[in-house]
mmCIF file of C-alpha atoms in Angstrom:
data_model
loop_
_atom_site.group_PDB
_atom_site.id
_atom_site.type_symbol
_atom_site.label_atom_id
_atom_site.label_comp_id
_atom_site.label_asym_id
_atom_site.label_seq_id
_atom_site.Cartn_x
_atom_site.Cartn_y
_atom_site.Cartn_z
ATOM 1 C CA UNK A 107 108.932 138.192 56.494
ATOM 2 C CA UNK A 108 106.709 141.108 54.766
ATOM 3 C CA UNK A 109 106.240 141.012 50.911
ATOM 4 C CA UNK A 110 108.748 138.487 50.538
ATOM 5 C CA UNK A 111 111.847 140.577 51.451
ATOM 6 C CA UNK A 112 114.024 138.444 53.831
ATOM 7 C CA UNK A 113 115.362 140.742 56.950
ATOM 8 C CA UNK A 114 118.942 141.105 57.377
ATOM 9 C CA UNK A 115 119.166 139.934 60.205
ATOM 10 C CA UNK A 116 117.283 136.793 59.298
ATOM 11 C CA UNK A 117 119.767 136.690 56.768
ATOM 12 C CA UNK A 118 122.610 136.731 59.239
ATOM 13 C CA UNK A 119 120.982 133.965 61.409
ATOM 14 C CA UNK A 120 120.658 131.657 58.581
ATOM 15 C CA UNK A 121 124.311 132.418 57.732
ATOM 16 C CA UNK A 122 125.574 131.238 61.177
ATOM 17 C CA UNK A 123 123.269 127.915 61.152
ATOM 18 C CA UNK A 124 124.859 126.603 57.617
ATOM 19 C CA UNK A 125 128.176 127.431 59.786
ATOM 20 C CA UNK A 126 127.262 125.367 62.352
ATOM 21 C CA UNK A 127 126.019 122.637 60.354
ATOM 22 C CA UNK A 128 129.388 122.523 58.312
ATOM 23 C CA UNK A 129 127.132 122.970 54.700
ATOM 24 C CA UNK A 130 128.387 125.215 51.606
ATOM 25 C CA UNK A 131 125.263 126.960 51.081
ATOM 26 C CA UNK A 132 123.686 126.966 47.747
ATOM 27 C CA UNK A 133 120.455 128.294 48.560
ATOM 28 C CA UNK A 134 117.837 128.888 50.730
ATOM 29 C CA UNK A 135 113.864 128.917 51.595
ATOM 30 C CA UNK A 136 112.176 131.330 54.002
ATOM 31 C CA UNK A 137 108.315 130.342 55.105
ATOM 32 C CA UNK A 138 106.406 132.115 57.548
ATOM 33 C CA UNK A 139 105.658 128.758 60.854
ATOM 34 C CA UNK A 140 102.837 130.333 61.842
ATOM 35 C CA UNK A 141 99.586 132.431 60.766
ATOM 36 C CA UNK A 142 98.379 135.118 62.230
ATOM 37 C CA UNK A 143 97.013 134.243 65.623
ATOM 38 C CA UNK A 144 98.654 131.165 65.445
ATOM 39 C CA UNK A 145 101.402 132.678 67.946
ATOM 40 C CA UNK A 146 101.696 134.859 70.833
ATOM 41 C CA UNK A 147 105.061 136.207 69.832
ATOM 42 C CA UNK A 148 105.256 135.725 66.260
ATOM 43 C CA UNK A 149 108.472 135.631 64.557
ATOM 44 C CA UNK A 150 108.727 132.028 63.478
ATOM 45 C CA UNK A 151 110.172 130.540 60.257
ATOM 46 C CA UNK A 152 110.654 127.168 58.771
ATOM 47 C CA UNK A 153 114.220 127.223 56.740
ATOM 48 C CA UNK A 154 114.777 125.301 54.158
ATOM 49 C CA UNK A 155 118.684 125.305 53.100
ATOM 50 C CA UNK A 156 120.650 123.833 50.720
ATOM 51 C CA UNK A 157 124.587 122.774 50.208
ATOM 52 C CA UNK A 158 127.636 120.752 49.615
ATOM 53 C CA UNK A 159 128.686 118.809 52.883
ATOM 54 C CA UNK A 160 131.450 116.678 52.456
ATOM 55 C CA UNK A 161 131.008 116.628 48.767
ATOM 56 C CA UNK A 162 127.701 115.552 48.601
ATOM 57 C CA UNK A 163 124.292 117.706 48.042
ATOM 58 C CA UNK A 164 122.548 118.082 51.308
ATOM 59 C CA UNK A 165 119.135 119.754 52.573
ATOM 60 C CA UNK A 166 118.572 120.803 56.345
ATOM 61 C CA UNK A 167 115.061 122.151 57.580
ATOM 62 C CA UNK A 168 115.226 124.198 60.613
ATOM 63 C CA UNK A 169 112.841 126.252 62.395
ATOM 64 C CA UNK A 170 114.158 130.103 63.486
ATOM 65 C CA UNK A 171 112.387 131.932 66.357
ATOM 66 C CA UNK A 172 113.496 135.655 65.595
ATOM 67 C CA UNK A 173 111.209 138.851 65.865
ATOM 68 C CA UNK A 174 112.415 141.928 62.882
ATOM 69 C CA UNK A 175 111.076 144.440 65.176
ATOM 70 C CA UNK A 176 113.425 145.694 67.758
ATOM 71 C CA UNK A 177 110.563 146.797 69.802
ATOM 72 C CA UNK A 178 108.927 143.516 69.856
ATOM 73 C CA UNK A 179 112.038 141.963 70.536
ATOM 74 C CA UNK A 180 112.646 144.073 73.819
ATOM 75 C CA UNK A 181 109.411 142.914 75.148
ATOM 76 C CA UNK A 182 109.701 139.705 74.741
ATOM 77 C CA UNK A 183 113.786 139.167 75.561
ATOM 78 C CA UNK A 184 112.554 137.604 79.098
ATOM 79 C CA UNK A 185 110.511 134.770 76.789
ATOM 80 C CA UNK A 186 113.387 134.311 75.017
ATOM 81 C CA UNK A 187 115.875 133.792 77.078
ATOM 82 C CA UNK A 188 113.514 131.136 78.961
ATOM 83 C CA UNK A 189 113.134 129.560 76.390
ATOM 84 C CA UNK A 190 117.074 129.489 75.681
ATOM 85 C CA UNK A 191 117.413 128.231 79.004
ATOM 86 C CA UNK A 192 115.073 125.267 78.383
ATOM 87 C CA UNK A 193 116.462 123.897 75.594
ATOM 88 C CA UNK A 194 120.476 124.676 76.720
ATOM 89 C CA UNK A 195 120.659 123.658 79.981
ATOM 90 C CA UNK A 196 116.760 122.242 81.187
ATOM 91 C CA UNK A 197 116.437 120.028 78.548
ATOM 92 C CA UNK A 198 119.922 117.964 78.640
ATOM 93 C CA UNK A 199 119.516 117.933 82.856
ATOM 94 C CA UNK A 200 115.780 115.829 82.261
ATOM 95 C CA UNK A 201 117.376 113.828 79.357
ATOM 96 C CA UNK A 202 120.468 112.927 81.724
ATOM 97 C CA UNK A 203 117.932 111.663 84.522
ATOM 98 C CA UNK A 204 115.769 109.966 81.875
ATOM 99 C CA UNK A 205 118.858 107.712 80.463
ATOM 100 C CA UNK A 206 120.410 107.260 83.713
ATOM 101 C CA UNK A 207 117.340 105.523 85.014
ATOM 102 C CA UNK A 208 116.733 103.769 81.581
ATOM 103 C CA UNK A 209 113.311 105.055 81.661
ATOM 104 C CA UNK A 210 110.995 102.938 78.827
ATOM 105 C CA UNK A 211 109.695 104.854 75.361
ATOM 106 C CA UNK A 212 106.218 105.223 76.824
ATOM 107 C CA UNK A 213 107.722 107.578 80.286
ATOM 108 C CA UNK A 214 110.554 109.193 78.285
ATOM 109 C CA UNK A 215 110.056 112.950 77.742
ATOM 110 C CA UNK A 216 111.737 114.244 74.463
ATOM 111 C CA UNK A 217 112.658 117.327 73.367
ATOM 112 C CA UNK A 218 113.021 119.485 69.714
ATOM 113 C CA UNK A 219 117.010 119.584 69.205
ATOM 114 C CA UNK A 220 118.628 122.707 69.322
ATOM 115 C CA UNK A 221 120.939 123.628 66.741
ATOM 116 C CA UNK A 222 121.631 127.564 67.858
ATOM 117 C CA UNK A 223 120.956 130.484 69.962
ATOM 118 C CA UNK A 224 122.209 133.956 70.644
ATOM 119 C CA UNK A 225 121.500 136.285 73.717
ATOM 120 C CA UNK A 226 122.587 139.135 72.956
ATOM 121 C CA UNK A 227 120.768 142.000 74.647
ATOM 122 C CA UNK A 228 117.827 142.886 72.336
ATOM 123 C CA UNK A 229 118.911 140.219 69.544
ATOM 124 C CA UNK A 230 117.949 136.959 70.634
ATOM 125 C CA UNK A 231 117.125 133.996 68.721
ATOM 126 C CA UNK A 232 116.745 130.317 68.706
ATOM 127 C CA UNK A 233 117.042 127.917 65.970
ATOM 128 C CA UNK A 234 115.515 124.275 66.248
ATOM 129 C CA UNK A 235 115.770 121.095 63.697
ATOM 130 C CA UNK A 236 112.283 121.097 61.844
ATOM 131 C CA UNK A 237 110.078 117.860 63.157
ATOM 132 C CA UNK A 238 109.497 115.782 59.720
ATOM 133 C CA UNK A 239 107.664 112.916 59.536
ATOM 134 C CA UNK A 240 103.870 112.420 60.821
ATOM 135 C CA UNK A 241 104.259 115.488 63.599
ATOM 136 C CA UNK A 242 101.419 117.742 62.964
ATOM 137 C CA UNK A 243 99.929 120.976 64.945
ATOM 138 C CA UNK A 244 96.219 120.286 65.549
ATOM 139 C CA UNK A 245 95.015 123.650 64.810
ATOM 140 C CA UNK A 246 93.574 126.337 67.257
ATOM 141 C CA UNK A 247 90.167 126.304 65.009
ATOM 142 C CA UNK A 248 89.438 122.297 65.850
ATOM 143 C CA UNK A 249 88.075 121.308 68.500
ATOM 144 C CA UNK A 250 90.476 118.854 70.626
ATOM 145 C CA UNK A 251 89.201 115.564 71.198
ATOM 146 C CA UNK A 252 89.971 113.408 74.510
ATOM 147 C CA UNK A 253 92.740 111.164 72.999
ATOM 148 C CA UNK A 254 94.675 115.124 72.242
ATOM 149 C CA UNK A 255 93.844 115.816 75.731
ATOM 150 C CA UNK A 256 95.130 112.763 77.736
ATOM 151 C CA UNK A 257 98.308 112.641 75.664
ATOM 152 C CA UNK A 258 99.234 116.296 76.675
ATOM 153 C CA UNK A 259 98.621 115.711 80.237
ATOM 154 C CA UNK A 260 100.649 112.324 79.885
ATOM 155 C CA UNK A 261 103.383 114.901 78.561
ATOM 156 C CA UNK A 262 102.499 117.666 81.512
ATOM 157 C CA UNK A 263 102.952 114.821 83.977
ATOM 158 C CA UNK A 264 106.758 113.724 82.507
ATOM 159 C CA UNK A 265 107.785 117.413 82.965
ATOM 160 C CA UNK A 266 106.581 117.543 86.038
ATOM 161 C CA UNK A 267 107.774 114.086 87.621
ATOM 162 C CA UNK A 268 111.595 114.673 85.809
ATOM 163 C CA UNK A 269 111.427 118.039 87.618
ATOM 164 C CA UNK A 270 110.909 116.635 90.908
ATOM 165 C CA UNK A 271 113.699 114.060 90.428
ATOM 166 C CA UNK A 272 115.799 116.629 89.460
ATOM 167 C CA UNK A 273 115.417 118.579 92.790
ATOM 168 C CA UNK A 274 115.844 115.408 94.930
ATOM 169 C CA UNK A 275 118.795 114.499 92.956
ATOM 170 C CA UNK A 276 120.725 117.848 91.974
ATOM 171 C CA UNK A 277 119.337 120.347 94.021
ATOM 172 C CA UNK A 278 122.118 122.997 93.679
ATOM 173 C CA UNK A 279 121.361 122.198 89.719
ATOM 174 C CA UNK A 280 117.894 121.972 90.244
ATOM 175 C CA UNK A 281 118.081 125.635 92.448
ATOM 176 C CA UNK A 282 119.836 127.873 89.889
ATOM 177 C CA UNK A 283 117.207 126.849 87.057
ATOM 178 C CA UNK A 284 113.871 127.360 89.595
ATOM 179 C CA UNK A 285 116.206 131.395 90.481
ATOM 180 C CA UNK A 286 115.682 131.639 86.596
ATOM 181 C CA UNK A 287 112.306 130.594 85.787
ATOM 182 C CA UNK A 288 110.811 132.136 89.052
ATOM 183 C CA UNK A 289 110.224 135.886 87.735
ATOM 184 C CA UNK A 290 107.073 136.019 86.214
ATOM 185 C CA UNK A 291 107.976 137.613 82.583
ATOM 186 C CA UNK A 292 104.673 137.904 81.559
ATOM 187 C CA UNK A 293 102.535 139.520 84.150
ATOM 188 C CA UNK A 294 104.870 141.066 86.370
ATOM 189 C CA UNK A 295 105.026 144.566 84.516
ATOM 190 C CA UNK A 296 101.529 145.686 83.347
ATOM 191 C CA UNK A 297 103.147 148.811 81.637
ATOM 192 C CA UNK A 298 105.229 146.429 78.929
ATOM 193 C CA UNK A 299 102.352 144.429 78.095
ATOM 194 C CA UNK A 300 100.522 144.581 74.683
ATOM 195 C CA UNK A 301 97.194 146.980 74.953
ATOM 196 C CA UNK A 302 95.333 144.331 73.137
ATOM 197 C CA UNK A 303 95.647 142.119 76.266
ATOM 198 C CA UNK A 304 93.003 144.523 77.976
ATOM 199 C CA UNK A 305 90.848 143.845 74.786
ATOM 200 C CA UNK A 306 91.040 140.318 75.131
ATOM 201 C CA UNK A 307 89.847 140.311 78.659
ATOM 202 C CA UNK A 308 86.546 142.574 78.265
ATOM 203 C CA UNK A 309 85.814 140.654 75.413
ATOM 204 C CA UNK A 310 86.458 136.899 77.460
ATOM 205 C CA UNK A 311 84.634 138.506 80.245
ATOM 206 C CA UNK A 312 81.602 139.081 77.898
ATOM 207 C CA UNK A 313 80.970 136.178 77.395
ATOM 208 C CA UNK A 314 80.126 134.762 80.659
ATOM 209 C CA UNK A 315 75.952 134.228 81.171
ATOM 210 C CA UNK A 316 76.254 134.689 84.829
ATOM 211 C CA UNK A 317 75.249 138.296 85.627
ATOM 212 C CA UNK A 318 77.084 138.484 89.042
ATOM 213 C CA UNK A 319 80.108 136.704 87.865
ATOM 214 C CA UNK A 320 80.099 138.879 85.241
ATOM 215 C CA UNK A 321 80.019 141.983 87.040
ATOM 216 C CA UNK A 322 82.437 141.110 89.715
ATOM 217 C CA UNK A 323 84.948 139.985 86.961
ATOM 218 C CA UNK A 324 84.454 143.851 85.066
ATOM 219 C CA UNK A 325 85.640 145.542 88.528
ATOM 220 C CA UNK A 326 88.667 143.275 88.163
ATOM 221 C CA UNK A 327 89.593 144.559 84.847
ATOM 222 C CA UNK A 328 91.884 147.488 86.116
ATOM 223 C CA UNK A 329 93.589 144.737 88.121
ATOM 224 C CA UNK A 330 93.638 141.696 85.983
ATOM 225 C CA UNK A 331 97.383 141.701 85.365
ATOM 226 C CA UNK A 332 97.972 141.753 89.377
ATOM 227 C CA UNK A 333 95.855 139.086 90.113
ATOM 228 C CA UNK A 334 97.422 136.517 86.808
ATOM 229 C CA UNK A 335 100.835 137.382 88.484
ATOM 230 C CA UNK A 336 99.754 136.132 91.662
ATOM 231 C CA UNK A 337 98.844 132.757 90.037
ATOM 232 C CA UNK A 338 102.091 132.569 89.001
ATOM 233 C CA UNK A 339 103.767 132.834 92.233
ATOM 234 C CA UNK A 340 105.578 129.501 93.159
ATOM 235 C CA UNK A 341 103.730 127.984 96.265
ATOM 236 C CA UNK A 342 104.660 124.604 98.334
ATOM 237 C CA UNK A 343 105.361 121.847 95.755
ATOM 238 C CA UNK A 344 106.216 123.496 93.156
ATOM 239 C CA UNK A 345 107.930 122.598 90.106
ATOM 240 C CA UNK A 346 109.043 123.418 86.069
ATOM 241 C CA UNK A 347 106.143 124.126 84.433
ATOM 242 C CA UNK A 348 105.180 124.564 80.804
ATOM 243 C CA UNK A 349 103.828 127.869 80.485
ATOM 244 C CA UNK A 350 101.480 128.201 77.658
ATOM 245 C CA UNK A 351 99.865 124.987 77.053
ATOM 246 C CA UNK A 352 97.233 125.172 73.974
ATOM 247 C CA UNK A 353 96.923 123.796 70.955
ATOM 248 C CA UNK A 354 99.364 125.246 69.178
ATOM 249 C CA UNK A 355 101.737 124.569 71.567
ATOM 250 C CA UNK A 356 102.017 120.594 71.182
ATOM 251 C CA UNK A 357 102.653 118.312 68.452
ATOM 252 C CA UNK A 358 100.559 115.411 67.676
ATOM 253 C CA UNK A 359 102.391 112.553 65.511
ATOM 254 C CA UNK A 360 99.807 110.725 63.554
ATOM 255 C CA UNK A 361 99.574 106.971 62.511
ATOM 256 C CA UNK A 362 98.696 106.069 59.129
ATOM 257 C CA UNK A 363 95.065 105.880 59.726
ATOM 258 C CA UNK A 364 94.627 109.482 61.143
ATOM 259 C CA UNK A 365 94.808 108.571 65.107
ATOM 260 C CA UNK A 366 96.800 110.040 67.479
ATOM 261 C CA UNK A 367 100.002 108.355 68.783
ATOM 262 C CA UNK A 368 102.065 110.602 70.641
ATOM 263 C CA UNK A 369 102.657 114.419 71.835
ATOM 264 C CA UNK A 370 105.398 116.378 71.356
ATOM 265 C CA UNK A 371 106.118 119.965 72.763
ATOM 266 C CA UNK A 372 107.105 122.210 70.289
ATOM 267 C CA UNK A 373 109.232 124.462 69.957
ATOM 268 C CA UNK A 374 107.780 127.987 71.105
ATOM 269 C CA UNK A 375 107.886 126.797 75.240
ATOM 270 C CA UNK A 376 107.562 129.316 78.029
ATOM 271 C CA UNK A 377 108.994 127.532 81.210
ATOM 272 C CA UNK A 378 108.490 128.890 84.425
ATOM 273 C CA UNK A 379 108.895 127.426 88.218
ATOM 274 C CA UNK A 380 105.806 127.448 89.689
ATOM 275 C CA UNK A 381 102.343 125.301 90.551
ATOM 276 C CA UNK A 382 101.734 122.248 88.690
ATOM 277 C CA UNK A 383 98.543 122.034 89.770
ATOM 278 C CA UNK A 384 97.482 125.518 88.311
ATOM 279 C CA UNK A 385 99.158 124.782 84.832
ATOM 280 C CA UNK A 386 96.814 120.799 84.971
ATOM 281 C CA UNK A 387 93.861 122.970 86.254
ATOM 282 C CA UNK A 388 94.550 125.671 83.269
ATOM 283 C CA UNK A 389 95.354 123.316 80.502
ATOM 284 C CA UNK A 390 92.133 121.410 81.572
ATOM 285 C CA UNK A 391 89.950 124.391 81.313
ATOM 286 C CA UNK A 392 91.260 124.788 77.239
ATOM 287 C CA UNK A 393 91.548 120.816 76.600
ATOM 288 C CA UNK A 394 88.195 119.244 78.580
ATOM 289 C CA UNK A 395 85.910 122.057 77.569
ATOM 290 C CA UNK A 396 85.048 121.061 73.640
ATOM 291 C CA UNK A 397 81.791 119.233 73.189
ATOM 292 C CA UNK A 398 83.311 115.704 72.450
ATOM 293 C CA UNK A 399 85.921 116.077 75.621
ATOM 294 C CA UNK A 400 83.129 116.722 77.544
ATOM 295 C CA UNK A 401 81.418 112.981 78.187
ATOM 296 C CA UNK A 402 85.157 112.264 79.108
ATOM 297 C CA UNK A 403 85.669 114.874 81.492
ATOM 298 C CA UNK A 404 86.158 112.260 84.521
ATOM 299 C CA UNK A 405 89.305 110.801 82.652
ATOM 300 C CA UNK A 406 90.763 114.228 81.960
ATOM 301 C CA UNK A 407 90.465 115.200 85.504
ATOM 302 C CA UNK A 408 91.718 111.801 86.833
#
């Protein structure tokens, strides 16, 4: 949303959400979800709308992933339509297994609800209920401590161990989503991705003390995008993977004295089939390496 002007096509997405929700729109409120560098992909907004639903005043928050540039959107249609995929057909397969085994609070995995989505070619979208209550984003700026850590690898494992039941269990299911999430969509064509990538590696590569590291990792540079796709490649024991695990990735619910109770994904989720181990051994590498995760590095890795 630029200067305050609402994009039609926002518009029109907004339109079809009070349809869905059966509400008599009487207004609406449009609020940029996410700062800038808050988000890969951008294009997320918390809506506020307001009706008449079965004669009484109602108020709905939702949150709408949709990019106004039509060149953005083509780039990122593969995210999209993984993450479509997640929370249309992924998402109700895990919950399925999760109350057919009456699996306790503490093991259950939950998901954002979806309340629409479009895949049109070049036009897709996806529209999620907003998460009230005590749900919070940590912020990429603060430094996680180990209670943030442990409850997203608590989270990592559910995926993980629901995805496994799912292949012993449905594994004609269970194939047709891993054909689907296999194809690397963010690696596997250097020429699509954003220039600024290449930026972002001299500059991460700078950083390191290690002279010879260093060096070897600047004659890599041309190549960098070839070797992350390899890492994506789905090995022996693979399995549904979450695909961008940071910080602004995951929702921490709060109790009333400021301590973290729970984690949430949220609702920007790039799911792929591939190696659990390299997401845990990624996700350690940005959750374990803050100064007060540190002294608890043995329970992270454990």
């Amino acid at each position: 949303m630029e200067n305050g002007i609402i994009d039609v096509g926002l518009k029109d997405i907004i339109g079809r959400v009070a349809e869905v929700l059966k509400v008599e729109t009487t207004g609406y409120r449009v609020e940029d979800a996410c700062g800038k560098g808050d988000s890969f992909i951008g294009g997320i907004y918390k809506v506020v709308i307001r009706g008449i639903k079965d004669k009484q005043k109602v108020k709905y928050e939702v949150v709408v992933k949709w990019i106004p540039s039509l060149e953005k959107r083509r780039y990122f249609s593969g995210a999209y339509r993984r993450e479509i995929l997640l929370y249309e057909r992924i998402a109700p397969a895990l919950l399925n297994i999760q109350r057919s085994k009456n699996f306790v609070e503490g093991l259950r995995l939950k998901f954002i609800k979806n309340v629409l989505s479009g895949e049109n070619v070049d036009n897709e979208f996806l529209v999620v209920h907003y998460l009230n209550g005590n749900y919070k984003m940590m912020g990429r700026q603060k430094e996680p401590t180990v209670e943030h850590a442990a409850l997203t690898f608590k989270e990592l494992a559910k995926l993980h161990g629901l995805s496994f039941i799912l292949q012993n269990e449905s594994p004609m299911e269970f194939r047709l989503f891993q054909e689907e999430c296999s194809k690397d969509i963010q690696y596997a064509d250097p020429s699509l991705a954003p220039k600024y990538m290449r930026h972002y590696y001299d500059a991460s590569v700078n950083v390191i003390r290690d002279p010879v590291a260093k060096e070897k990792l600047k004659r890599l540079a041309p190549d960098f995008f070839h070797v992350l796709h390899k890492c994506t490649i789905p090995a022996d024991y693979s399995c549904l993977c979450h695909g961008d695990c940071w910080t602004n990735n995951i929702l921490f619910k709060y109790n009333g004295i400021g301590k973290t109770g729970k984690g949430k994904g949220r609702h920007k989720t790039v799911i792929y089939f591939g190696s659990h181990a390299m997401v845990n051994l990624a996700a350690a590498g940005k959750w374990a390496g803050s100064t007060s995760s540190v002294p608890h590095s043995h329970r992270i890795q454990a």
